[in-house]
Short mmCIF file of N, CA and C in Angstrom, two decimals:
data_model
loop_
_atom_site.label_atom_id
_atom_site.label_comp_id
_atom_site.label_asym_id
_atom_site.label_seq_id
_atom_site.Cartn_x
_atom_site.Cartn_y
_atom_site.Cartn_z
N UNK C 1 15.86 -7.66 -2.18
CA UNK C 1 17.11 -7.74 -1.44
C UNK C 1 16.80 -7.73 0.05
N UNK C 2 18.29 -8.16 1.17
CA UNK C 2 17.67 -8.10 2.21
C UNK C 2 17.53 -6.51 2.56
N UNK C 3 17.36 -6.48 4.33
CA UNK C 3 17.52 -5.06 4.84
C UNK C 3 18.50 -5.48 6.09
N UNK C 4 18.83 -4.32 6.43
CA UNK C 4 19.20 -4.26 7.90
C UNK C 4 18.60 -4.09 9.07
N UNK C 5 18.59 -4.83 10.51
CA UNK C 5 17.80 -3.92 11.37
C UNK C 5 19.36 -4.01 12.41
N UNK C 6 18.87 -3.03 13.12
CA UNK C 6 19.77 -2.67 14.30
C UNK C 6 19.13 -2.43 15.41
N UNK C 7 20.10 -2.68 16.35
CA UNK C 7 19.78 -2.74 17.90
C UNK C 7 21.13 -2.58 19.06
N UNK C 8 20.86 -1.77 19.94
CA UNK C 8 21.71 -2.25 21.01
C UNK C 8 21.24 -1.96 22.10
N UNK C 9 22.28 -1.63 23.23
CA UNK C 9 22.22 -2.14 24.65
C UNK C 9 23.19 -0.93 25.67
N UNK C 10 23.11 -0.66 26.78
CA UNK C 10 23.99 -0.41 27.25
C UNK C 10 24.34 -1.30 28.27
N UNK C 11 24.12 -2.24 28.25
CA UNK C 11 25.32 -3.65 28.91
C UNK C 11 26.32 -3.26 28.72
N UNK C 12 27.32 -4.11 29.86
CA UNK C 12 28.87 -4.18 29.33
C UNK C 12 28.90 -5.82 28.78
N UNK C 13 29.79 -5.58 28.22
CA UNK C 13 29.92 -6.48 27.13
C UNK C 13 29.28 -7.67 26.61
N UNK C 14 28.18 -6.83 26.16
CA UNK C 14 26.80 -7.72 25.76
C UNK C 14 27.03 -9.15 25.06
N UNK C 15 26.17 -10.11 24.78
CA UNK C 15 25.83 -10.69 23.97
C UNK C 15 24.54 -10.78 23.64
N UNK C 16 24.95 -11.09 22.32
CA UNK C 16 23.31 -11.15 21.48
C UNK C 16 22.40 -12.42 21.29
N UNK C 17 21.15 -12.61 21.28
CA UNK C 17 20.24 -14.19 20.56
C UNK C 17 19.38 -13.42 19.59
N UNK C 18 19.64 -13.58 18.47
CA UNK C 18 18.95 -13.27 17.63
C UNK C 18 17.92 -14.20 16.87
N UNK C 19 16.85 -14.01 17.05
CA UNK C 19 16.09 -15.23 15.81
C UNK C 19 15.24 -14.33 14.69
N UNK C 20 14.64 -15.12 13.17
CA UNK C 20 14.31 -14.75 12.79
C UNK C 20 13.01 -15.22 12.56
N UNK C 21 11.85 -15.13 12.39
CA UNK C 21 10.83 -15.73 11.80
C UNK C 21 10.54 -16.86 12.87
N UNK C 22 11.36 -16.79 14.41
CA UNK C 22 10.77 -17.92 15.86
C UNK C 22 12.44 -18.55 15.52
N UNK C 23 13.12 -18.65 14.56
CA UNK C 23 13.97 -19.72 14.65
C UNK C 23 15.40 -19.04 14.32
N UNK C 24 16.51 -19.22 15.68
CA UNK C 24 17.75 -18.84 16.27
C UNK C 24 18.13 -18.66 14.62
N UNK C 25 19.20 -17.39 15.11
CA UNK C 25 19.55 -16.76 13.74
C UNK C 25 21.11 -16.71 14.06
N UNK C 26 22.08 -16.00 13.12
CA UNK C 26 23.23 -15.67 13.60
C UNK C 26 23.18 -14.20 13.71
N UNK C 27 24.03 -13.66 15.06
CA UNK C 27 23.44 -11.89 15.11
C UNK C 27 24.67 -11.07 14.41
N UNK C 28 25.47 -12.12 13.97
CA UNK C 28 26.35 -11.20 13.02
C UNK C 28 26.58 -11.53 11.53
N UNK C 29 25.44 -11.89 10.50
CA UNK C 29 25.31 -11.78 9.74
C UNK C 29 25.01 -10.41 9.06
N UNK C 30 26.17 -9.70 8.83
CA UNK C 30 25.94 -7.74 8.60
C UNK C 30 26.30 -7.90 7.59
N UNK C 31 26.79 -8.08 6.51
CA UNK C 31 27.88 -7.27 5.68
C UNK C 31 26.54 -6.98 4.87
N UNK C 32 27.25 -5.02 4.71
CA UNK C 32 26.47 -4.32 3.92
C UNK C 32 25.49 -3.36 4.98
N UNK C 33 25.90 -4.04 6.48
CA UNK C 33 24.88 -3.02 7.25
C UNK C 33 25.66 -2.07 7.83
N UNK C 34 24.85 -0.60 8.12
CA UNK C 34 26.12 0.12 8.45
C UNK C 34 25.24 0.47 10.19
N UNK C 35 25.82 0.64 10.82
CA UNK C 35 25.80 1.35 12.42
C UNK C 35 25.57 2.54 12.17
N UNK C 36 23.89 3.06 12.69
CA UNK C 36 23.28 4.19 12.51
C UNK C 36 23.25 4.92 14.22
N UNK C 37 24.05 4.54 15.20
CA UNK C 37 23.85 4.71 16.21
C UNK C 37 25.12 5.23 16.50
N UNK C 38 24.65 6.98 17.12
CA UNK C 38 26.06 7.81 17.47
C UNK C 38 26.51 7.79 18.45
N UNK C 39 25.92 6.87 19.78
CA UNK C 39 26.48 7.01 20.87
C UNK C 39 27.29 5.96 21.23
N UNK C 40 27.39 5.57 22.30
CA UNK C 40 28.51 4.89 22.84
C UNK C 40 28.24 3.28 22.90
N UNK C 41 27.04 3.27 23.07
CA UNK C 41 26.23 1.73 23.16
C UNK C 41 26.89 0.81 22.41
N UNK C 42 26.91 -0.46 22.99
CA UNK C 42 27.07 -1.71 22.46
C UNK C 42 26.05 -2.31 21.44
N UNK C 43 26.10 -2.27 20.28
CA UNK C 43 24.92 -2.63 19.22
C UNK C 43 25.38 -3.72 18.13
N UNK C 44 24.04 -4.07 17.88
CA UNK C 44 24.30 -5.27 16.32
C UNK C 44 23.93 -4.95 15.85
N UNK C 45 23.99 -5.37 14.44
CA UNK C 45 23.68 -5.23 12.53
C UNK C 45 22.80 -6.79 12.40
N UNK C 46 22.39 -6.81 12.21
CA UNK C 46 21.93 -7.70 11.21
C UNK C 46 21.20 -7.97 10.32
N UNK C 47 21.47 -8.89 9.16
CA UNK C 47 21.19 -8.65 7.70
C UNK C 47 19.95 -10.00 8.09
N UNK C 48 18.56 -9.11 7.33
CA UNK C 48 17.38 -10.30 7.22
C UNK C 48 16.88 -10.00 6.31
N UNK C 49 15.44 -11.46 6.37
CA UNK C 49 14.94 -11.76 4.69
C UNK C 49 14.21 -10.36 4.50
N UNK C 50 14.01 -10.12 3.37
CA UNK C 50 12.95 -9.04 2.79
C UNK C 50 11.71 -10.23 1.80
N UNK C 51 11.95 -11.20 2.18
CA UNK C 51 11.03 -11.62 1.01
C UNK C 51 9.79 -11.37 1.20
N UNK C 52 8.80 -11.79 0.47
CA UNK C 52 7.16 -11.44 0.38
C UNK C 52 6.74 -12.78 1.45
N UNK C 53 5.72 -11.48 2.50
CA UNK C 53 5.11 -12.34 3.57
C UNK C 53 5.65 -11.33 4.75
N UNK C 54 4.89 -11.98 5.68
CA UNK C 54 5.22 -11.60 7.44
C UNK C 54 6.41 -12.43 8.08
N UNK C 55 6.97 -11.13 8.67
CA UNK C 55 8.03 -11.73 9.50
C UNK C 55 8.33 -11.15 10.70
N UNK C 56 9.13 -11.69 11.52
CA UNK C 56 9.84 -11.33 12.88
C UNK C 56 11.26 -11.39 13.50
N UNK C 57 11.03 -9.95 13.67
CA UNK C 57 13.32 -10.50 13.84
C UNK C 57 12.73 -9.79 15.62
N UNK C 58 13.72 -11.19 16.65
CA UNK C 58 13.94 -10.86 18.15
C UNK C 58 15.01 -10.99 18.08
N UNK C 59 15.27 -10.12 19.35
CA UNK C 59 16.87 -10.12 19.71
C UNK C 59 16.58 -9.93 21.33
N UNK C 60 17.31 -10.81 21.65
CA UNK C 60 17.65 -11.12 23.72
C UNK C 60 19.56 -10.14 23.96
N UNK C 61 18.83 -9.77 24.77
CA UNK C 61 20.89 -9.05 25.49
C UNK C 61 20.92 -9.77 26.48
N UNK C 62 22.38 -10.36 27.09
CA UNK C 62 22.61 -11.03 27.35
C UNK C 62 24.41 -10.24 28.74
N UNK C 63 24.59 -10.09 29.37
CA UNK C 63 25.69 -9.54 29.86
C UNK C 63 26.84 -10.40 30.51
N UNK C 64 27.62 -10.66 30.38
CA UNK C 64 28.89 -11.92 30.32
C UNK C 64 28.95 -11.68 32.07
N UNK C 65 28.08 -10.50 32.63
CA UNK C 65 28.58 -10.68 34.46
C UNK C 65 27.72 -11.49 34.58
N UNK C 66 28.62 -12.26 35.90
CA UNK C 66 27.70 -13.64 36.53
C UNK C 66 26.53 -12.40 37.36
N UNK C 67 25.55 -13.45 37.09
CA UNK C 67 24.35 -13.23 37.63
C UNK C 67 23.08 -12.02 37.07
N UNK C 68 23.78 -11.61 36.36
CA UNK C 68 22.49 -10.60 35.94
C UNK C 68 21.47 -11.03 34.45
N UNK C 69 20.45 -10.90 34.44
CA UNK C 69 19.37 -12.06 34.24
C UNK C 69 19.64 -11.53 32.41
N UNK C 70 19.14 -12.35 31.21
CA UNK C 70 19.08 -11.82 30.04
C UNK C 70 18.17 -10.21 30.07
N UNK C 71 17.76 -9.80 28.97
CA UNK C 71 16.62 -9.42 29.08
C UNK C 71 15.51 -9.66 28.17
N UNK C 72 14.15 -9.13 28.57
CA UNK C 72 13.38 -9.68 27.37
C UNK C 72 13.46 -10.24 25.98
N UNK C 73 12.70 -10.78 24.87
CA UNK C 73 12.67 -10.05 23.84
C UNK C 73 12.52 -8.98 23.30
N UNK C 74 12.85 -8.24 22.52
CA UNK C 74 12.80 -7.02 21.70
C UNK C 74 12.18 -7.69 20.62
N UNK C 75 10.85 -7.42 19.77
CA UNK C 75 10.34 -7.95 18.65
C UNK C 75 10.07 -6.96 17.70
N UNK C 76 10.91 -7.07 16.02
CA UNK C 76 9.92 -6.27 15.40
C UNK C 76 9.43 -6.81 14.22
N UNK C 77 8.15 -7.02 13.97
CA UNK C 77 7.25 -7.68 13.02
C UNK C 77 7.24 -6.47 11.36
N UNK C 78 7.28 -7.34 10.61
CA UNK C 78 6.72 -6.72 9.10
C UNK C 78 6.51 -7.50 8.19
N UNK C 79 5.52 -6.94 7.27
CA UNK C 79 5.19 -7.94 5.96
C UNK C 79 5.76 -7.08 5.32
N UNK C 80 6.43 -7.65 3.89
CA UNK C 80 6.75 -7.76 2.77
C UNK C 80 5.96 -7.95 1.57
N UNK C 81 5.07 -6.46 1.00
CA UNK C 81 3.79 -7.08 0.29
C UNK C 81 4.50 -6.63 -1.21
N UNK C 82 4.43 -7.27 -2.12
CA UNK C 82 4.65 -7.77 -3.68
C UNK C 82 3.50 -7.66 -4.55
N UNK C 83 2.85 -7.34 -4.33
CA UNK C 83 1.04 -8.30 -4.83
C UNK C 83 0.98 -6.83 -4.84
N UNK C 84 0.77 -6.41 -6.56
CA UNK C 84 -0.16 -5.28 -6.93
C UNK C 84 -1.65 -5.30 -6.94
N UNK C 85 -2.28 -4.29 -6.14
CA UNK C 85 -3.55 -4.37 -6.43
C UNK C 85 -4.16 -4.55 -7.59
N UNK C 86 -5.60 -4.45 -7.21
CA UNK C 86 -6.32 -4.60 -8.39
C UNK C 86 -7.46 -3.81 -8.48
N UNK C 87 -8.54 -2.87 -8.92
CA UNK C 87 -9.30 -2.07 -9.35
C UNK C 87 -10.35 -2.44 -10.40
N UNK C 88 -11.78 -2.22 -10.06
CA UNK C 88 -12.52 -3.12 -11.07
C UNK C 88 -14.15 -1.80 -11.00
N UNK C 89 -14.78 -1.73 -12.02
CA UNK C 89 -15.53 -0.40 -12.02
C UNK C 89 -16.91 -1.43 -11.63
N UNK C 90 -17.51 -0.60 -10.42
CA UNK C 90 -18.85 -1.53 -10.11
C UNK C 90 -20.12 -0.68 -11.03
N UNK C 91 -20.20 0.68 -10.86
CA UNK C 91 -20.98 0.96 -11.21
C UNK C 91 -21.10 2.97 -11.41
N UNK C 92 -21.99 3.52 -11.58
CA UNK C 92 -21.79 5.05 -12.01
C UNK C 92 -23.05 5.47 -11.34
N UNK C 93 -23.06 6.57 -10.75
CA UNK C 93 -24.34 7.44 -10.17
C UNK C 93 -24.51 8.78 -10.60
N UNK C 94 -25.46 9.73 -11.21
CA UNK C 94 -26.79 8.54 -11.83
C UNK C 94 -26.12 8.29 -13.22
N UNK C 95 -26.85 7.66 -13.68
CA UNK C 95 -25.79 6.78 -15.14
C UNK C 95 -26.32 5.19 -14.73
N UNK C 96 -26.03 4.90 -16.37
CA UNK C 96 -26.22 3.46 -16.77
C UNK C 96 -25.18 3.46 -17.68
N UNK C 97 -25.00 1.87 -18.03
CA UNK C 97 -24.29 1.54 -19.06
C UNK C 97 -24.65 0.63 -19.48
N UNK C 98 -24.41 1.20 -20.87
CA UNK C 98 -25.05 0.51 -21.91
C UNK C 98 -24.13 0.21 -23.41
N UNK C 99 -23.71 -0.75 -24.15
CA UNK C 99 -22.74 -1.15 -24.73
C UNK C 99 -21.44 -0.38 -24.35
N UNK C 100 -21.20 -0.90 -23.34
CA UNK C 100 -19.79 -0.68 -22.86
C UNK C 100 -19.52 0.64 -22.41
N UNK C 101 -20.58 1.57 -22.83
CA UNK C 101 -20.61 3.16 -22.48
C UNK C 101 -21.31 3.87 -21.30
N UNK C 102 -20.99 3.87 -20.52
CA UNK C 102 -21.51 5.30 -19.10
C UNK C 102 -22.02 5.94 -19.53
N UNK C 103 -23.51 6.28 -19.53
CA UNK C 103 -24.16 7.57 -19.98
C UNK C 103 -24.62 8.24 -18.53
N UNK C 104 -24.54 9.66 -18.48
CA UNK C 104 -24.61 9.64 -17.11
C UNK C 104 -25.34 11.56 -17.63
N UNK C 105 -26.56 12.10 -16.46
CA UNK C 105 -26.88 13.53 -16.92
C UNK C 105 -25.86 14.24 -16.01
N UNK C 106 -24.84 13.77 -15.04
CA UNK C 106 -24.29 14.81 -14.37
C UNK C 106 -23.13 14.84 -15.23
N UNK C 107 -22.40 16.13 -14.83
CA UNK C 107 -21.38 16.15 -14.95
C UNK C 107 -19.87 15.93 -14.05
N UNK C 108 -20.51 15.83 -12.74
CA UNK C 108 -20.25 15.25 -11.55
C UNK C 108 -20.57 13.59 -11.25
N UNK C 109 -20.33 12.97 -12.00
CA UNK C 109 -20.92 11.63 -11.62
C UNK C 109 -20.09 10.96 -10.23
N UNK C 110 -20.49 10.25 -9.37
CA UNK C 110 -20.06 8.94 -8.60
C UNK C 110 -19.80 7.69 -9.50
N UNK C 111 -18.26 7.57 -9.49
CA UNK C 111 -18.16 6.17 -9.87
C UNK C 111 -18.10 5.27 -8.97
N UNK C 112 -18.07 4.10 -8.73
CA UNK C 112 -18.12 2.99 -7.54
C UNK C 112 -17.19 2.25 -8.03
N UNK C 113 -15.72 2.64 -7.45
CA UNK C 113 -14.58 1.57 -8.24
C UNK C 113 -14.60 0.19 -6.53
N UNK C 114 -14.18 -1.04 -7.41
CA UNK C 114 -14.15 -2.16 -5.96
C UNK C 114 -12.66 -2.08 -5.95
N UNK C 115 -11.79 -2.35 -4.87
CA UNK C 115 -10.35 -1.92 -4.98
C UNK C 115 -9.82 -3.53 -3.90
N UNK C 116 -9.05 -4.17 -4.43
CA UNK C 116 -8.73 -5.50 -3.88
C UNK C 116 -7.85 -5.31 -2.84
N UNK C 117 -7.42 -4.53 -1.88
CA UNK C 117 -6.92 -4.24 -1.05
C UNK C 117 -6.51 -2.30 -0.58
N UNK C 118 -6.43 -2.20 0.67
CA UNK C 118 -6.40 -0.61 1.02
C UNK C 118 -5.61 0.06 0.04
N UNK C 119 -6.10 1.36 -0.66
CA UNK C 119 -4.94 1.84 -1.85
C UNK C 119 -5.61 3.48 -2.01
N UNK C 120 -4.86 3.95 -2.43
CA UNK C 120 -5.32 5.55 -2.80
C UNK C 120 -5.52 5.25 -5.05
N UNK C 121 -6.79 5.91 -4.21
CA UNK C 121 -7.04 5.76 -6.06
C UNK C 121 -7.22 7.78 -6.74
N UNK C 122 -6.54 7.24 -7.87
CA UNK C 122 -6.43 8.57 -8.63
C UNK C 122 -7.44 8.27 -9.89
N UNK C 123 -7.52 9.34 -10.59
CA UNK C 123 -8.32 9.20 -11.69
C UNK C 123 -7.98 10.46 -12.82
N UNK C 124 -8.09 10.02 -13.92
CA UNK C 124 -7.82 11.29 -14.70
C UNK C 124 -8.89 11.40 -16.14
N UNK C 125 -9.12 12.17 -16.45
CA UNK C 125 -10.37 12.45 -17.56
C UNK C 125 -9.33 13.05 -18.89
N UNK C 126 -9.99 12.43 -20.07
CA UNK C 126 -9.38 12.78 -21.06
C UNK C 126 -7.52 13.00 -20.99
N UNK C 127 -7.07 12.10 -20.55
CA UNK C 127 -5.42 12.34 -20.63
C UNK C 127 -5.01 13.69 -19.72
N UNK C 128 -6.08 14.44 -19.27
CA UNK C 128 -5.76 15.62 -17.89
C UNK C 128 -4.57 15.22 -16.89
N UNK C 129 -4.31 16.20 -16.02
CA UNK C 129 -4.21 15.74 -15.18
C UNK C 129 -4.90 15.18 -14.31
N UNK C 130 -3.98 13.96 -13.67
CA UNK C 130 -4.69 13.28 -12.60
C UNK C 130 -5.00 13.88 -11.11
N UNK C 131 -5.95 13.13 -10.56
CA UNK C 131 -6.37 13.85 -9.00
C UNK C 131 -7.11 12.70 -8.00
N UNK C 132 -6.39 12.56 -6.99
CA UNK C 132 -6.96 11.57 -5.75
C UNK C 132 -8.00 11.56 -5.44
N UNK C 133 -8.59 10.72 -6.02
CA UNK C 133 -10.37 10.79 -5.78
C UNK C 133 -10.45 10.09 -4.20
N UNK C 134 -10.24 9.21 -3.87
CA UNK C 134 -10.18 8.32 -2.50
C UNK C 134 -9.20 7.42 -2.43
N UNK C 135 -8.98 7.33 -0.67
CA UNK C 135 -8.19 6.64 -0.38
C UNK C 135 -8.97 5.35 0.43
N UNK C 136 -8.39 4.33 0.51
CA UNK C 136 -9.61 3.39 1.30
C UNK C 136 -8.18 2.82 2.31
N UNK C 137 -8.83 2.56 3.44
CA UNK C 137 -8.56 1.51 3.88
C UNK C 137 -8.48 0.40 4.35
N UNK C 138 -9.29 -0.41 3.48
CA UNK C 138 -9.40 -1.98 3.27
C UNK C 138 -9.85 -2.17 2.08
N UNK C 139 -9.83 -3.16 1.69
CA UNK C 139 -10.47 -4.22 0.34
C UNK C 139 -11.69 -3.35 -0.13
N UNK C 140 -12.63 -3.12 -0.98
CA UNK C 140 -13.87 -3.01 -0.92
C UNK C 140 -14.53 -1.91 -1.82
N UNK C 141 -15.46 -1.39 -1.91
CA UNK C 141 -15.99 -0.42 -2.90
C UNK C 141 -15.99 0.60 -2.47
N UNK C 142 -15.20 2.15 -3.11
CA UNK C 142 -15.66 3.42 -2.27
C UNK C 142 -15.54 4.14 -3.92
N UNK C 143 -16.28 5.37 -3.53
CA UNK C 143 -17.13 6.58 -4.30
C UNK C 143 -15.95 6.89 -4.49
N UNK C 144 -16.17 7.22 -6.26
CA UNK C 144 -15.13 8.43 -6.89
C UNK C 144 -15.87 9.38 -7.49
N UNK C 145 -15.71 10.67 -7.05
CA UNK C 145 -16.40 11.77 -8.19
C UNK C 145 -15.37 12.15 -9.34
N UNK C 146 -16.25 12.18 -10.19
CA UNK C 146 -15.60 12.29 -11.73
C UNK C 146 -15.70 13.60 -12.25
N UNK C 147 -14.93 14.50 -12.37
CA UNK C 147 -15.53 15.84 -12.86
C UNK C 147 -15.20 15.72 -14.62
N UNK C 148 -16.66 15.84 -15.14
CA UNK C 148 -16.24 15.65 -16.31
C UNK C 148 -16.13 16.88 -17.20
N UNK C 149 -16.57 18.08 -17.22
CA UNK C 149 -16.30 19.36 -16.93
C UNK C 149 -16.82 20.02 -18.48
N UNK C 150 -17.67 19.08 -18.78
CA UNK C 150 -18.16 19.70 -20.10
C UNK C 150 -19.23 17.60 -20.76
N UNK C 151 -20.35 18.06 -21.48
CA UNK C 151 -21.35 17.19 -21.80
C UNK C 151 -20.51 16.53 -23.14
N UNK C 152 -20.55 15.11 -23.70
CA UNK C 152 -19.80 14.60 -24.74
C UNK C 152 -19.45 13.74 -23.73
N UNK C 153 -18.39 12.85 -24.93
CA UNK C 153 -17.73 11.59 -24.54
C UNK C 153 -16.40 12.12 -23.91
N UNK C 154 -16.42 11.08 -22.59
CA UNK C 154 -14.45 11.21 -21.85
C UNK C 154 -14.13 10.14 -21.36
N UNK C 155 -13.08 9.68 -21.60
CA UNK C 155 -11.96 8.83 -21.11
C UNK C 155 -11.64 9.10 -19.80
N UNK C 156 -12.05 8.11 -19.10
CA UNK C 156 -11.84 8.34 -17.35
C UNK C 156 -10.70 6.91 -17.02
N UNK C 157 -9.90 7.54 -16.64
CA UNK C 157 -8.88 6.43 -16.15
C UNK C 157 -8.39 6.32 -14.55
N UNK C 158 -8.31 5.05 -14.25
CA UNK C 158 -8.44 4.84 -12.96
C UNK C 158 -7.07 4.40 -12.49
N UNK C 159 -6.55 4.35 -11.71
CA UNK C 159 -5.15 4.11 -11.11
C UNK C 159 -5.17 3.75 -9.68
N UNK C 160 -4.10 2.70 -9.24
CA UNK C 160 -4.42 2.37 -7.60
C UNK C 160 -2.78 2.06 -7.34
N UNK C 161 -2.37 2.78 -5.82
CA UNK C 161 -1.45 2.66 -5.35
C UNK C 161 -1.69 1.80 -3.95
N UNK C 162 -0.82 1.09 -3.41
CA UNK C 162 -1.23 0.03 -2.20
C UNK C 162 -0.33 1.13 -1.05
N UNK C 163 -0.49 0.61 0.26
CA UNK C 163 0.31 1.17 1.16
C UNK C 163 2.18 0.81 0.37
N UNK C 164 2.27 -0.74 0.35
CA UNK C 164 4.05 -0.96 -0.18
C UNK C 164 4.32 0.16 -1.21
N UNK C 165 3.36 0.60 -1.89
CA UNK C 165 3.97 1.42 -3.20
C UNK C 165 3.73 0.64 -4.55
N UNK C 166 3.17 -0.88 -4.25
CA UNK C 166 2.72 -0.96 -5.80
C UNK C 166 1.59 -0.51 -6.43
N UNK C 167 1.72 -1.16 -7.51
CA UNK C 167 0.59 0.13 -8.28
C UNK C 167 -0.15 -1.27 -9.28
N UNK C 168 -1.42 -0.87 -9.23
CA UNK C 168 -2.57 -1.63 -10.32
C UNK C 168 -2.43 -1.69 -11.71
N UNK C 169 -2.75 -1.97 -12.24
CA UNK C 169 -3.19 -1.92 -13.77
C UNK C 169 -3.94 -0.92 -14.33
N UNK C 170 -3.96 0.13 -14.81
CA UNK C 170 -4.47 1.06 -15.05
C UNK C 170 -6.45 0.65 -15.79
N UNK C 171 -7.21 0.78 -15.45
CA UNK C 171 -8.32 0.61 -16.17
C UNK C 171 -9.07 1.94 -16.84
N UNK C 172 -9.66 1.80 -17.45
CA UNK C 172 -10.33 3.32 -18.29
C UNK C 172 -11.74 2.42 -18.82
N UNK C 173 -12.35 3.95 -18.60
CA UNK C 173 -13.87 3.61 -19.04
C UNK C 173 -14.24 4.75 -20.05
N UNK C 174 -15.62 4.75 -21.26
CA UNK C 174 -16.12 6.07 -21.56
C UNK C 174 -17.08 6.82 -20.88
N UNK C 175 -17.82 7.74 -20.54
CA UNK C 175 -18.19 7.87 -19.94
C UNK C 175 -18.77 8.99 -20.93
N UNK C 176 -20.42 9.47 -21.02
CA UNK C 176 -20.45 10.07 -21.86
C UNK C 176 -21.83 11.45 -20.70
N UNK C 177 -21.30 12.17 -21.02
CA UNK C 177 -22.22 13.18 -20.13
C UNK C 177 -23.68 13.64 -21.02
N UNK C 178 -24.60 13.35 -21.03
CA UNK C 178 -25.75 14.21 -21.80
C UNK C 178 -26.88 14.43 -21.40
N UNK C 179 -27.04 15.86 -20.92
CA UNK C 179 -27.80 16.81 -20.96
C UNK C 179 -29.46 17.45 -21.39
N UNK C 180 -29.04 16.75 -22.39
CA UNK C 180 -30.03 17.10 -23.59
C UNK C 180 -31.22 16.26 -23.29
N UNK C 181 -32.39 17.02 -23.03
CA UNK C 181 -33.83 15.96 -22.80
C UNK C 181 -34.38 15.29 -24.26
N UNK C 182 -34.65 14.06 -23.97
CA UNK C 182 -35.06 13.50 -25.07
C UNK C 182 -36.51 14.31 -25.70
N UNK C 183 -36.77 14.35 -27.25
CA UNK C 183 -37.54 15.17 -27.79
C UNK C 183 -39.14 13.41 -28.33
N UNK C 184 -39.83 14.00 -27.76
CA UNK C 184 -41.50 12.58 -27.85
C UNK C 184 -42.15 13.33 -29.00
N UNK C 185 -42.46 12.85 -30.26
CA UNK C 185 -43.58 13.52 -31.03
C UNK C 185 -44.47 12.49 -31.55
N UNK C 186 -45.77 12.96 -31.27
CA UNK C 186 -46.56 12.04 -31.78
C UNK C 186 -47.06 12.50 -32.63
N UNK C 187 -47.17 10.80 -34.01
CA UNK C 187 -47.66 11.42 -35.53
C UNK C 187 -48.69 10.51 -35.47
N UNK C 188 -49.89 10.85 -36.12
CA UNK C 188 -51.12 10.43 -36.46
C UNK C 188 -51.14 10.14 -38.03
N UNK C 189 -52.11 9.14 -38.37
CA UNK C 189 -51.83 8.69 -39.74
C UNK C 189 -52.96 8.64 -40.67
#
């Protein structure tokens, strides 16, 4: 849906140029906007796009007395982001994987999730509660510690929120903690 932005002036009896996106708008396209401004000022409403992408709403004041000059633009820029991230597991420290399984001797492991744009990533073990492992801000790979809080197999699930508020696809891995030193015997024949 759209939004509202507002603006005014203390001119006397202003007029408005509104454009949107570089190109002349109408500055009284409101209905549905309400006047958030308690004082006395001369102000506009106007209703603009929300769609997905970058945009720009200016507005010029303008005063009906001869001779006094417009004034600047007033600019305010925003994107409109739609596009849920995305979350993808690079790798585990120390740990390997091997048929599809994380074997790892800590119980603290580093996971290396790659995250397709800036997002706060959560994570949760065995259906637990969840907990904010990192937040990034940009595209790219950052460290999650995993507390796995006991040796055996766990379900580690990953989650990503963007700055807009959308949210990823949930991914899950196993991840198996073990401890136990391997036992070498040599038999003679």
């Amino acid at each position: 849906s759209d939004v509202c932005i507002s603006y005014y002036t203390d001119a006397i009896n202003p007029t408005f140029e509104c454009y949107m996106d570089g190109v002349a708008t109408s500055c009284t396209s409101n209905t549905g906007c309400t006047n958030n401004h308690s004082n006395n000022a001369q102000y506009g409403l106007t209703r603009v796009t929300n769609a997905a992408g970058s945009h720009a709403f200016s507005v010029r004041v303008t005063s009906r007395a001869t001779g006094v000059p417009a004034s600047d633009l007033a600019t305010r820029n925003w994107t409109v982001d739609r596009t849920n991230p995305t979350l993808s597991i690079s790798s585990i420290s120390p740990g390997s994987l091997n048929g599809g399984i994380y074997y790892t001797s800590s119980l603290s492991p580093v996971v290396y999730i790659t995250a397709s744009e800036a997002v706060t990533i959560t994570t949760t073990v065995d259906a637990g509660a969840s907990s904010t492992c990192n937040v990034t801000t940009t595209a790219g790979t950052v460290a999650c510690t995993v507390e796995l809080g006991a040796v055996g197999a766990h379900t580690v699930t990953f989650d990503s929120t963007d700055l807009a508020g959308n949210t990823s696809v949930q991914i899950s891995t196993t991840i198996t903690g073990d401890q136990t030193a391997p036992t070498l015997a040599i038999t003679t024949n």
